[in-house]
mmCIF file of C-alpha atoms and ligand atoms in Angstrom:
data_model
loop_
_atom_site.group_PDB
_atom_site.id
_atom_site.type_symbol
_atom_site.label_atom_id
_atom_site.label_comp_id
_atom_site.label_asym_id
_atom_site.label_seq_id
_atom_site.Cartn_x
_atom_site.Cartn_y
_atom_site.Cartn_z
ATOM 1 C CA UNK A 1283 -21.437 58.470 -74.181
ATOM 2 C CA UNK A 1284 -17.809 58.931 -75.262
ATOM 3 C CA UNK A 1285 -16.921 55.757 -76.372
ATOM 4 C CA UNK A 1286 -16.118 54.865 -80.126
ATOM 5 C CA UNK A 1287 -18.793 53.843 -82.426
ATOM 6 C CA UNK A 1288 -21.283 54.853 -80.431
ATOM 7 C CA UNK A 1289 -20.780 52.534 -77.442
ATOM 8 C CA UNK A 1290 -20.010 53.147 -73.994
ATOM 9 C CA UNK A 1291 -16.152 53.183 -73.608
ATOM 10 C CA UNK A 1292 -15.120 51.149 -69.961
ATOM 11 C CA UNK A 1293 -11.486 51.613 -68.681
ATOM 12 C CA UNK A 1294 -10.474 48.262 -67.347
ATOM 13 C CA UNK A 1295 -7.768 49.027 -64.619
ATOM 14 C CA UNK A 1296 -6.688 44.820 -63.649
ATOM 15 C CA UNK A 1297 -3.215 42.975 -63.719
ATOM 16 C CA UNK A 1298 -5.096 39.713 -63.289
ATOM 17 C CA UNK A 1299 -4.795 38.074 -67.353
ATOM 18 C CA UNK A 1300 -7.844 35.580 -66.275
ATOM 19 C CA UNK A 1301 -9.792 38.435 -65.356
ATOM 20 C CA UNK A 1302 -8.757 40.829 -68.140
ATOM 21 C CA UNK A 1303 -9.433 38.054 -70.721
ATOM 22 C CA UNK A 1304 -13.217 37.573 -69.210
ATOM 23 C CA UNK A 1305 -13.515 40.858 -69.309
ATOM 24 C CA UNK A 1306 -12.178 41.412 -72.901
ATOM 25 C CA UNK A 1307 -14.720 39.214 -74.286
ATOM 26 C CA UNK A 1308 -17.587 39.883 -71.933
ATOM 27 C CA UNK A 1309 -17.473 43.685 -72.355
ATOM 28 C CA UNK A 1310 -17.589 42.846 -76.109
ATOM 29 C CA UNK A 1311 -20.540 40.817 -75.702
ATOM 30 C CA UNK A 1312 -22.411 43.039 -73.341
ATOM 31 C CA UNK A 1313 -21.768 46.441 -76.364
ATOM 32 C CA UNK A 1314 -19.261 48.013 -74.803
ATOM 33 C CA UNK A 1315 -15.764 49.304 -75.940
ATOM 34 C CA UNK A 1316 -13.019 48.569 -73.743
ATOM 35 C CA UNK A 1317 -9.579 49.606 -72.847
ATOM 36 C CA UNK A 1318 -7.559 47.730 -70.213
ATOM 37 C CA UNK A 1319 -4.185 48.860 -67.865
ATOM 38 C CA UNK A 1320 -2.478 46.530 -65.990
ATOM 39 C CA UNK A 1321 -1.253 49.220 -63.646
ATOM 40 C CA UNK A 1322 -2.432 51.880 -61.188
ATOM 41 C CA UNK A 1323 -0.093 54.343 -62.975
ATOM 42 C CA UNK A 1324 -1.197 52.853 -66.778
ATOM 43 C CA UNK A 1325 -4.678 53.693 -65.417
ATOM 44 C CA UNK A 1326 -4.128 57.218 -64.467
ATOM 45 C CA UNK A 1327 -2.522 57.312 -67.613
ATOM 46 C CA UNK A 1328 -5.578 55.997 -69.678
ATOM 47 C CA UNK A 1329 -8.447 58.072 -67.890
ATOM 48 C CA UNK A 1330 -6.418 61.015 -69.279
ATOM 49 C CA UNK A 1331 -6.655 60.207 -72.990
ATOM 50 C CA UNK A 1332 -9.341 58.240 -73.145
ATOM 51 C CA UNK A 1333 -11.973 59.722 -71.093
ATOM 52 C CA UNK A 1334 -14.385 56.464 -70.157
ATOM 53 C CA UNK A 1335 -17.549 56.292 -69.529
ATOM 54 C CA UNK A 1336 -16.796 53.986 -66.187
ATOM 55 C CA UNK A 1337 -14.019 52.465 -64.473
ATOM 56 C CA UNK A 1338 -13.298 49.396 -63.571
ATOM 57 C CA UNK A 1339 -10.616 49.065 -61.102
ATOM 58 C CA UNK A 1340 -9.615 45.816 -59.376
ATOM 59 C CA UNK A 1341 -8.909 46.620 -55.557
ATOM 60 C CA UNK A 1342 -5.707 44.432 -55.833
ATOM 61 C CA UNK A 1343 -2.941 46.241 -58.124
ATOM 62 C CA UNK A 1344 0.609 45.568 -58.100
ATOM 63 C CA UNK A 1345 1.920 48.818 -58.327
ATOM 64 C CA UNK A 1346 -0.432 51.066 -56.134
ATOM 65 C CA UNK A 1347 -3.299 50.847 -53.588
ATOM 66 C CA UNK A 1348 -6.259 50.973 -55.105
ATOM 67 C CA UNK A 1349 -7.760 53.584 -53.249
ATOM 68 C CA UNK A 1350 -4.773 55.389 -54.588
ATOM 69 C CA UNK A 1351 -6.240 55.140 -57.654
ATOM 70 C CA UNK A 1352 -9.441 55.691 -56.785
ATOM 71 C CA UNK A 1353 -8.791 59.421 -55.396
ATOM 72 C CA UNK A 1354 -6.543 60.561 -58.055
ATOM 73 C CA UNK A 1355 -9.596 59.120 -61.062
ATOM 74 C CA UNK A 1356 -11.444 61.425 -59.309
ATOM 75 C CA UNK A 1357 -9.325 64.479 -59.609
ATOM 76 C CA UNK A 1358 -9.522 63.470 -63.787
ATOM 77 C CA UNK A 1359 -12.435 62.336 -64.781
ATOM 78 C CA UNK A 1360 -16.127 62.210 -63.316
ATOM 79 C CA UNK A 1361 -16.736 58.818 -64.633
ATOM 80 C CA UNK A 1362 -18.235 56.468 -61.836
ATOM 81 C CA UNK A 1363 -15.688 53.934 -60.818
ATOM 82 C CA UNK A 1364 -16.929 50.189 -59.964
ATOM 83 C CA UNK A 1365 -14.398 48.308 -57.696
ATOM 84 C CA UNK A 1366 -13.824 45.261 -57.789
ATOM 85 C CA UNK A 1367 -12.706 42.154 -55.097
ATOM 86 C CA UNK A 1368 -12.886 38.581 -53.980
ATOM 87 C CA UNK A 1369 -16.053 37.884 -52.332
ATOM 88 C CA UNK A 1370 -14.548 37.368 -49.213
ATOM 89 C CA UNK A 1371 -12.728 40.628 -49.357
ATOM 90 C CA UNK A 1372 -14.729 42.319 -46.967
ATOM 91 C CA UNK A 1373 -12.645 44.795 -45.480
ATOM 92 C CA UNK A 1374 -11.469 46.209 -49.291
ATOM 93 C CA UNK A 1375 -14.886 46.325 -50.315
ATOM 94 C CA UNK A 1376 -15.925 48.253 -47.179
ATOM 95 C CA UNK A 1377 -13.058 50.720 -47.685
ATOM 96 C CA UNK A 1378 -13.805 51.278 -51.374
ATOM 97 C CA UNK A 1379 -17.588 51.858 -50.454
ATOM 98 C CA UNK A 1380 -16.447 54.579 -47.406
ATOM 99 C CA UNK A 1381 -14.046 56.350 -50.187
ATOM 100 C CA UNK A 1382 -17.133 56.867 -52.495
ATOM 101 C CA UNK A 1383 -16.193 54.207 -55.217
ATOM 102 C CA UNK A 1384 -19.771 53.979 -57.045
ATOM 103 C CA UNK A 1385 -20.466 50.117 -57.050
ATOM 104 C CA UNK A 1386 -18.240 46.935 -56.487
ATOM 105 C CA UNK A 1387 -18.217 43.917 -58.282
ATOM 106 C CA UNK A 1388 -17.586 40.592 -56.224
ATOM 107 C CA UNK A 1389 -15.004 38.295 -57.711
ATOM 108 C CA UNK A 1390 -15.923 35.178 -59.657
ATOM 109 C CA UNK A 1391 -18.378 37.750 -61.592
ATOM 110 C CA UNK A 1392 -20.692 36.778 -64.718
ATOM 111 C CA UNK A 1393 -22.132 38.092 -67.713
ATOM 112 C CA UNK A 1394 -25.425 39.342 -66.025
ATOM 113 C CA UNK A 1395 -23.470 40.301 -62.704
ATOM 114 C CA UNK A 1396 -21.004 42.500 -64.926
ATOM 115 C CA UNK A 1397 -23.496 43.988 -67.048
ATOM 116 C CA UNK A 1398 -26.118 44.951 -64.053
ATOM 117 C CA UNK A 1399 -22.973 46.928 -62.519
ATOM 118 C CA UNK A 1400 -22.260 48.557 -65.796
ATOM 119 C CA UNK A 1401 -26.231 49.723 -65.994
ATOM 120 C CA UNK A 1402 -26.682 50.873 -62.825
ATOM 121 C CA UNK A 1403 -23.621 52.995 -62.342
ATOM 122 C CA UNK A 1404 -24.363 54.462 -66.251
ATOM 123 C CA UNK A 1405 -28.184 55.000 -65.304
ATOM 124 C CA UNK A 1406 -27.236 56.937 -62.144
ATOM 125 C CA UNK A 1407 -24.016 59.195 -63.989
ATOM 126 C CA UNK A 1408 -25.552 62.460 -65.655
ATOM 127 C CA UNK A 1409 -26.367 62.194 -68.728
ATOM 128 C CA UNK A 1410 -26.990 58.835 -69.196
ATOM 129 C CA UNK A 1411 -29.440 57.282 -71.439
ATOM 130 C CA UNK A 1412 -32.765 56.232 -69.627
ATOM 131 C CA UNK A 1413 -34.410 52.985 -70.482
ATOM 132 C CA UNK A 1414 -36.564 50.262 -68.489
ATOM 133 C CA UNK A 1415 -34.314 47.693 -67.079
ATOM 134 C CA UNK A 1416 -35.444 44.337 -67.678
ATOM 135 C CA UNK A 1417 -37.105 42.950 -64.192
ATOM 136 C CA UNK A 1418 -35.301 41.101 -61.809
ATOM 137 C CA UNK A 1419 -35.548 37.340 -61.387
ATOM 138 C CA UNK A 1420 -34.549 35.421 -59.160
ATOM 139 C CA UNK A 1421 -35.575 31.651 -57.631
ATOM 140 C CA UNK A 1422 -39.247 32.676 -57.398
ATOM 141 C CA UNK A 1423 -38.620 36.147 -56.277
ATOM 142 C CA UNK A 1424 -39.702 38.889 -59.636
ATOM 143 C CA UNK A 1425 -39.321 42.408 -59.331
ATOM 144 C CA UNK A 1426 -40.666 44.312 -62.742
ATOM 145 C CA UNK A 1427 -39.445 47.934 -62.052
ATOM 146 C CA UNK A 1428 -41.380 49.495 -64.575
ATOM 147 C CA UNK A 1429 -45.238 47.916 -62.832
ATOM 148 C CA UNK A 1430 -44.125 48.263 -59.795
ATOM 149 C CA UNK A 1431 -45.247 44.891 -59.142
ATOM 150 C CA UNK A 1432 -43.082 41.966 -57.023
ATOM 151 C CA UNK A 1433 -44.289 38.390 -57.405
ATOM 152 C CA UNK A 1434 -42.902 35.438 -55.301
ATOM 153 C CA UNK A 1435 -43.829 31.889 -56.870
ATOM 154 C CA UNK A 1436 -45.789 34.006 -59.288
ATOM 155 C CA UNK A 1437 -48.067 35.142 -56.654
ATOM 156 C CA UNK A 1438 -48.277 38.953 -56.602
ATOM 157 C CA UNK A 1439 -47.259 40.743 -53.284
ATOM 158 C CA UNK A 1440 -48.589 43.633 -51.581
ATOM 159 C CA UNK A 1441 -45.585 45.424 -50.995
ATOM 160 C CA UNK A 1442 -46.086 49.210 -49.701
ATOM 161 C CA UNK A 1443 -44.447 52.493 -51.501
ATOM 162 C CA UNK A 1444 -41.459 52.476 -49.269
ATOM 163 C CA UNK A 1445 -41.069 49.086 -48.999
ATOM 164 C CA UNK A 1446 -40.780 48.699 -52.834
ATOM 165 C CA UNK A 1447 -38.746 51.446 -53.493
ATOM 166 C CA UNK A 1448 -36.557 50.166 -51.192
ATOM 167 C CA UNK A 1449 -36.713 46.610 -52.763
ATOM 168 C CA UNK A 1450 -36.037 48.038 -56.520
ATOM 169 C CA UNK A 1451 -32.641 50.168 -55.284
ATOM 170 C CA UNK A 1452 -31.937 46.719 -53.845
ATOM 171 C CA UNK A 1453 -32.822 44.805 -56.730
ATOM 172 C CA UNK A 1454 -31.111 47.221 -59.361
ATOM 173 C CA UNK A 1455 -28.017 46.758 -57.414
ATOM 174 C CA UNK A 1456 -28.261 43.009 -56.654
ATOM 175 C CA UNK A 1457 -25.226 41.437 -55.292
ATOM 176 C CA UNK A 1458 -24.194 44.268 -53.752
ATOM 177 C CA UNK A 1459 -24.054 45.087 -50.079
ATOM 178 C CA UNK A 1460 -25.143 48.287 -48.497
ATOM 179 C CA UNK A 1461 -24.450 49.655 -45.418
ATOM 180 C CA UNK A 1462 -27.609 50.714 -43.203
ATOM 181 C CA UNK A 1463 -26.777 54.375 -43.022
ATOM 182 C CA UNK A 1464 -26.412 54.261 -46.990
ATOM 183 C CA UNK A 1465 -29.309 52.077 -47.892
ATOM 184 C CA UNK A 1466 -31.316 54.701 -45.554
ATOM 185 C CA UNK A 1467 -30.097 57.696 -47.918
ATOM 186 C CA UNK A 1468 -30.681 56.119 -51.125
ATOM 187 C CA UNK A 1469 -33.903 55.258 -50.448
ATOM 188 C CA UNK A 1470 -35.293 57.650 -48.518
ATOM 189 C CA UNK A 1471 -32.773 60.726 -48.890
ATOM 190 C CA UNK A 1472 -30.100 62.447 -47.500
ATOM 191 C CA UNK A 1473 -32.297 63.672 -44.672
ATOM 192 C CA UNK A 1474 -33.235 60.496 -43.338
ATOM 193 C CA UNK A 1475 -29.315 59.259 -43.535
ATOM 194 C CA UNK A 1476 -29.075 59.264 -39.628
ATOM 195 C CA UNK A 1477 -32.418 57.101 -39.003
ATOM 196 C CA UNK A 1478 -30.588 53.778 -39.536
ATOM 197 C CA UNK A 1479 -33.034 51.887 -37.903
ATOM 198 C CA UNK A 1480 -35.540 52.074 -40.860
ATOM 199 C CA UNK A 1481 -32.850 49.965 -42.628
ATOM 200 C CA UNK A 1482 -33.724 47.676 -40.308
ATOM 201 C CA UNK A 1483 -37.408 47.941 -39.512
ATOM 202 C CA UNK A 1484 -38.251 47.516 -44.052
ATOM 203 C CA UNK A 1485 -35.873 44.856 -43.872
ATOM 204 C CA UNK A 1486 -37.467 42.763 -41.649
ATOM 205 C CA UNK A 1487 -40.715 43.648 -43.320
ATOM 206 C CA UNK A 1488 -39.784 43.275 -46.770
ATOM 207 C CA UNK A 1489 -38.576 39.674 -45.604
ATOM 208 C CA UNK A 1490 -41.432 38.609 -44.174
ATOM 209 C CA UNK A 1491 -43.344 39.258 -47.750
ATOM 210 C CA UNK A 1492 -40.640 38.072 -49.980
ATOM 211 C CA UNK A 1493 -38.871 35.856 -47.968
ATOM 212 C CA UNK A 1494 -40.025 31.998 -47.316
ATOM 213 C CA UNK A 1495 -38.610 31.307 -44.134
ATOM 214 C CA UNK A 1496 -37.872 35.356 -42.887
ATOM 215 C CA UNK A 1497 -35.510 33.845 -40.152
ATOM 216 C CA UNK A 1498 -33.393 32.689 -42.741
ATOM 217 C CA UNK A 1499 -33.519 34.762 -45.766
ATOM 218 C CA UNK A 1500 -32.427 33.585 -49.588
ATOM 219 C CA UNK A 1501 -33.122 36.773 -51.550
ATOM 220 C CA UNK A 1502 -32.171 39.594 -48.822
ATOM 221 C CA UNK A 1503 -29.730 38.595 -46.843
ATOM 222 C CA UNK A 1504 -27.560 40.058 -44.584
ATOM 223 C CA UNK A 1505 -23.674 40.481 -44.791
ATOM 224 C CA UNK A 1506 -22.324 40.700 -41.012
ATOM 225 C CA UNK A 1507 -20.305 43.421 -40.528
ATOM 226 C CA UNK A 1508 -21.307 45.278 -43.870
ATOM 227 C CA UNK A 1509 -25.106 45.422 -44.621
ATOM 228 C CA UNK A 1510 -28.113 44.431 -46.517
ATOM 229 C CA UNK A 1511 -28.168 42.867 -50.038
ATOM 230 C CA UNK A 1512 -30.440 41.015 -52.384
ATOM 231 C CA UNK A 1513 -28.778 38.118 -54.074
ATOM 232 C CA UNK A 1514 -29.142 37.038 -57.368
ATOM 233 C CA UNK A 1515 -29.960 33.476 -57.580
ATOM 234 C CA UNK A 1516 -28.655 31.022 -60.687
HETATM 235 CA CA1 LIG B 1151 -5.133 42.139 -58.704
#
């Protein structure tokens, strides 16, 4: 970790003030050190001098598209870049997914929603420091990554290897929607990136263990147009 004092160092790249303001204090809350550009070109500028830890770049800038932004990061630093977009901004989100942006963060965000993205991008980047993420909880559903074990309503469930693994990726990047093809390769590897029907097939399996009514799921739920993700309830 680069950042000062020890803490992980997040490049804020946002003209919104509400958002940069959440963020200030939020990022201060959740340990890490923070520097913030209201610009595409302030941004480019920062990564150079400051080398982060992770980016945070709002899809929306006033200066430069985003994606922009997102290629030339790339030709600075190798810090993994979270986007992030109004919920409803389907289209962006897809597009910063396809250009290889790292994570995305839906807009409102919280705390917890902010601080998952900033763990699971900083687990995955090289070098990172290891440690057991707390479990996942969410109306009923618990997934404790480190047992391997799922409960719904406190009731364990039987949950095969596959099906869990693909259930923890899922759950360690809730709120965020993956496409079939890429859900495939992260949880089963590059190899198996063209079988997207498997998406499909653990899916519908997963759902009818987790899910209370499977025809209308509440945990994994299905984005039209995009993909599969688990939500985080409350
Ligand atoms: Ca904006």
């Amino acid at each position: 970790m680069t950042g000062r004092g020890g803490r992980p160092l997040v490049l804020v790249i946002e003209d919104d003030l509400r958002y940069v303001r959440q963020l200030r204090g939020e990022l201060a809350v959740g340990g890490f050190e923070a520097v913030f550009a209201g610009t595409g070109e302030q941004g480019l500028h920062e990564v150079a001098i400051e080398t982060p830890d992770v980016v945070l770049l709002d899809l929306g800038l006033p200066d430069m598209e985003a994606l922009r932004v997102f290629a030339q990061l790339g030709e600075t630093c190798d810090a993994p870049v979270i986007a992030m977009s109004a919920r409803e901004d389907d289209e962006g989100i897809a597009g910063a997914l396809d250009a290889g942006v790292d994570d995305y963060l839906p807009k409102p965000f919280d705390l917890d929603q902010l601080l998952a993205r900033l763990r699971a991008v900083l687990w995955r980047a090289p070098g990172a420091e290891v440690g057991a993420p707390p479990p996942f909880e969410s109306d009923g559903l618990t997934v404790v990554f480190a047992e391997a074990e799922v409960t719904v309503g406190g009731r364990p469930v039987a949950l095969s290897a596959a099906e869990f693994r693909m259930l923890r990726f899922l759950a360690r990047n809730r709120d965020r929607v993956f496409r079939p093809a890429q859900l495939v390769e992260e949880v089963w590897g590059p190899e198996y990136a063209g079988d997207r029907h498997l998406a499909r097939v653990y899916v519908r399996r997963v759902r009818e263990k987790i899910e209370r009514e499977p025809a209308a799921p509440r945990h994994l739920v299905t984005k039209a147009g995009i993909g599969y993700m688990l939500r985080k309830h409350g």
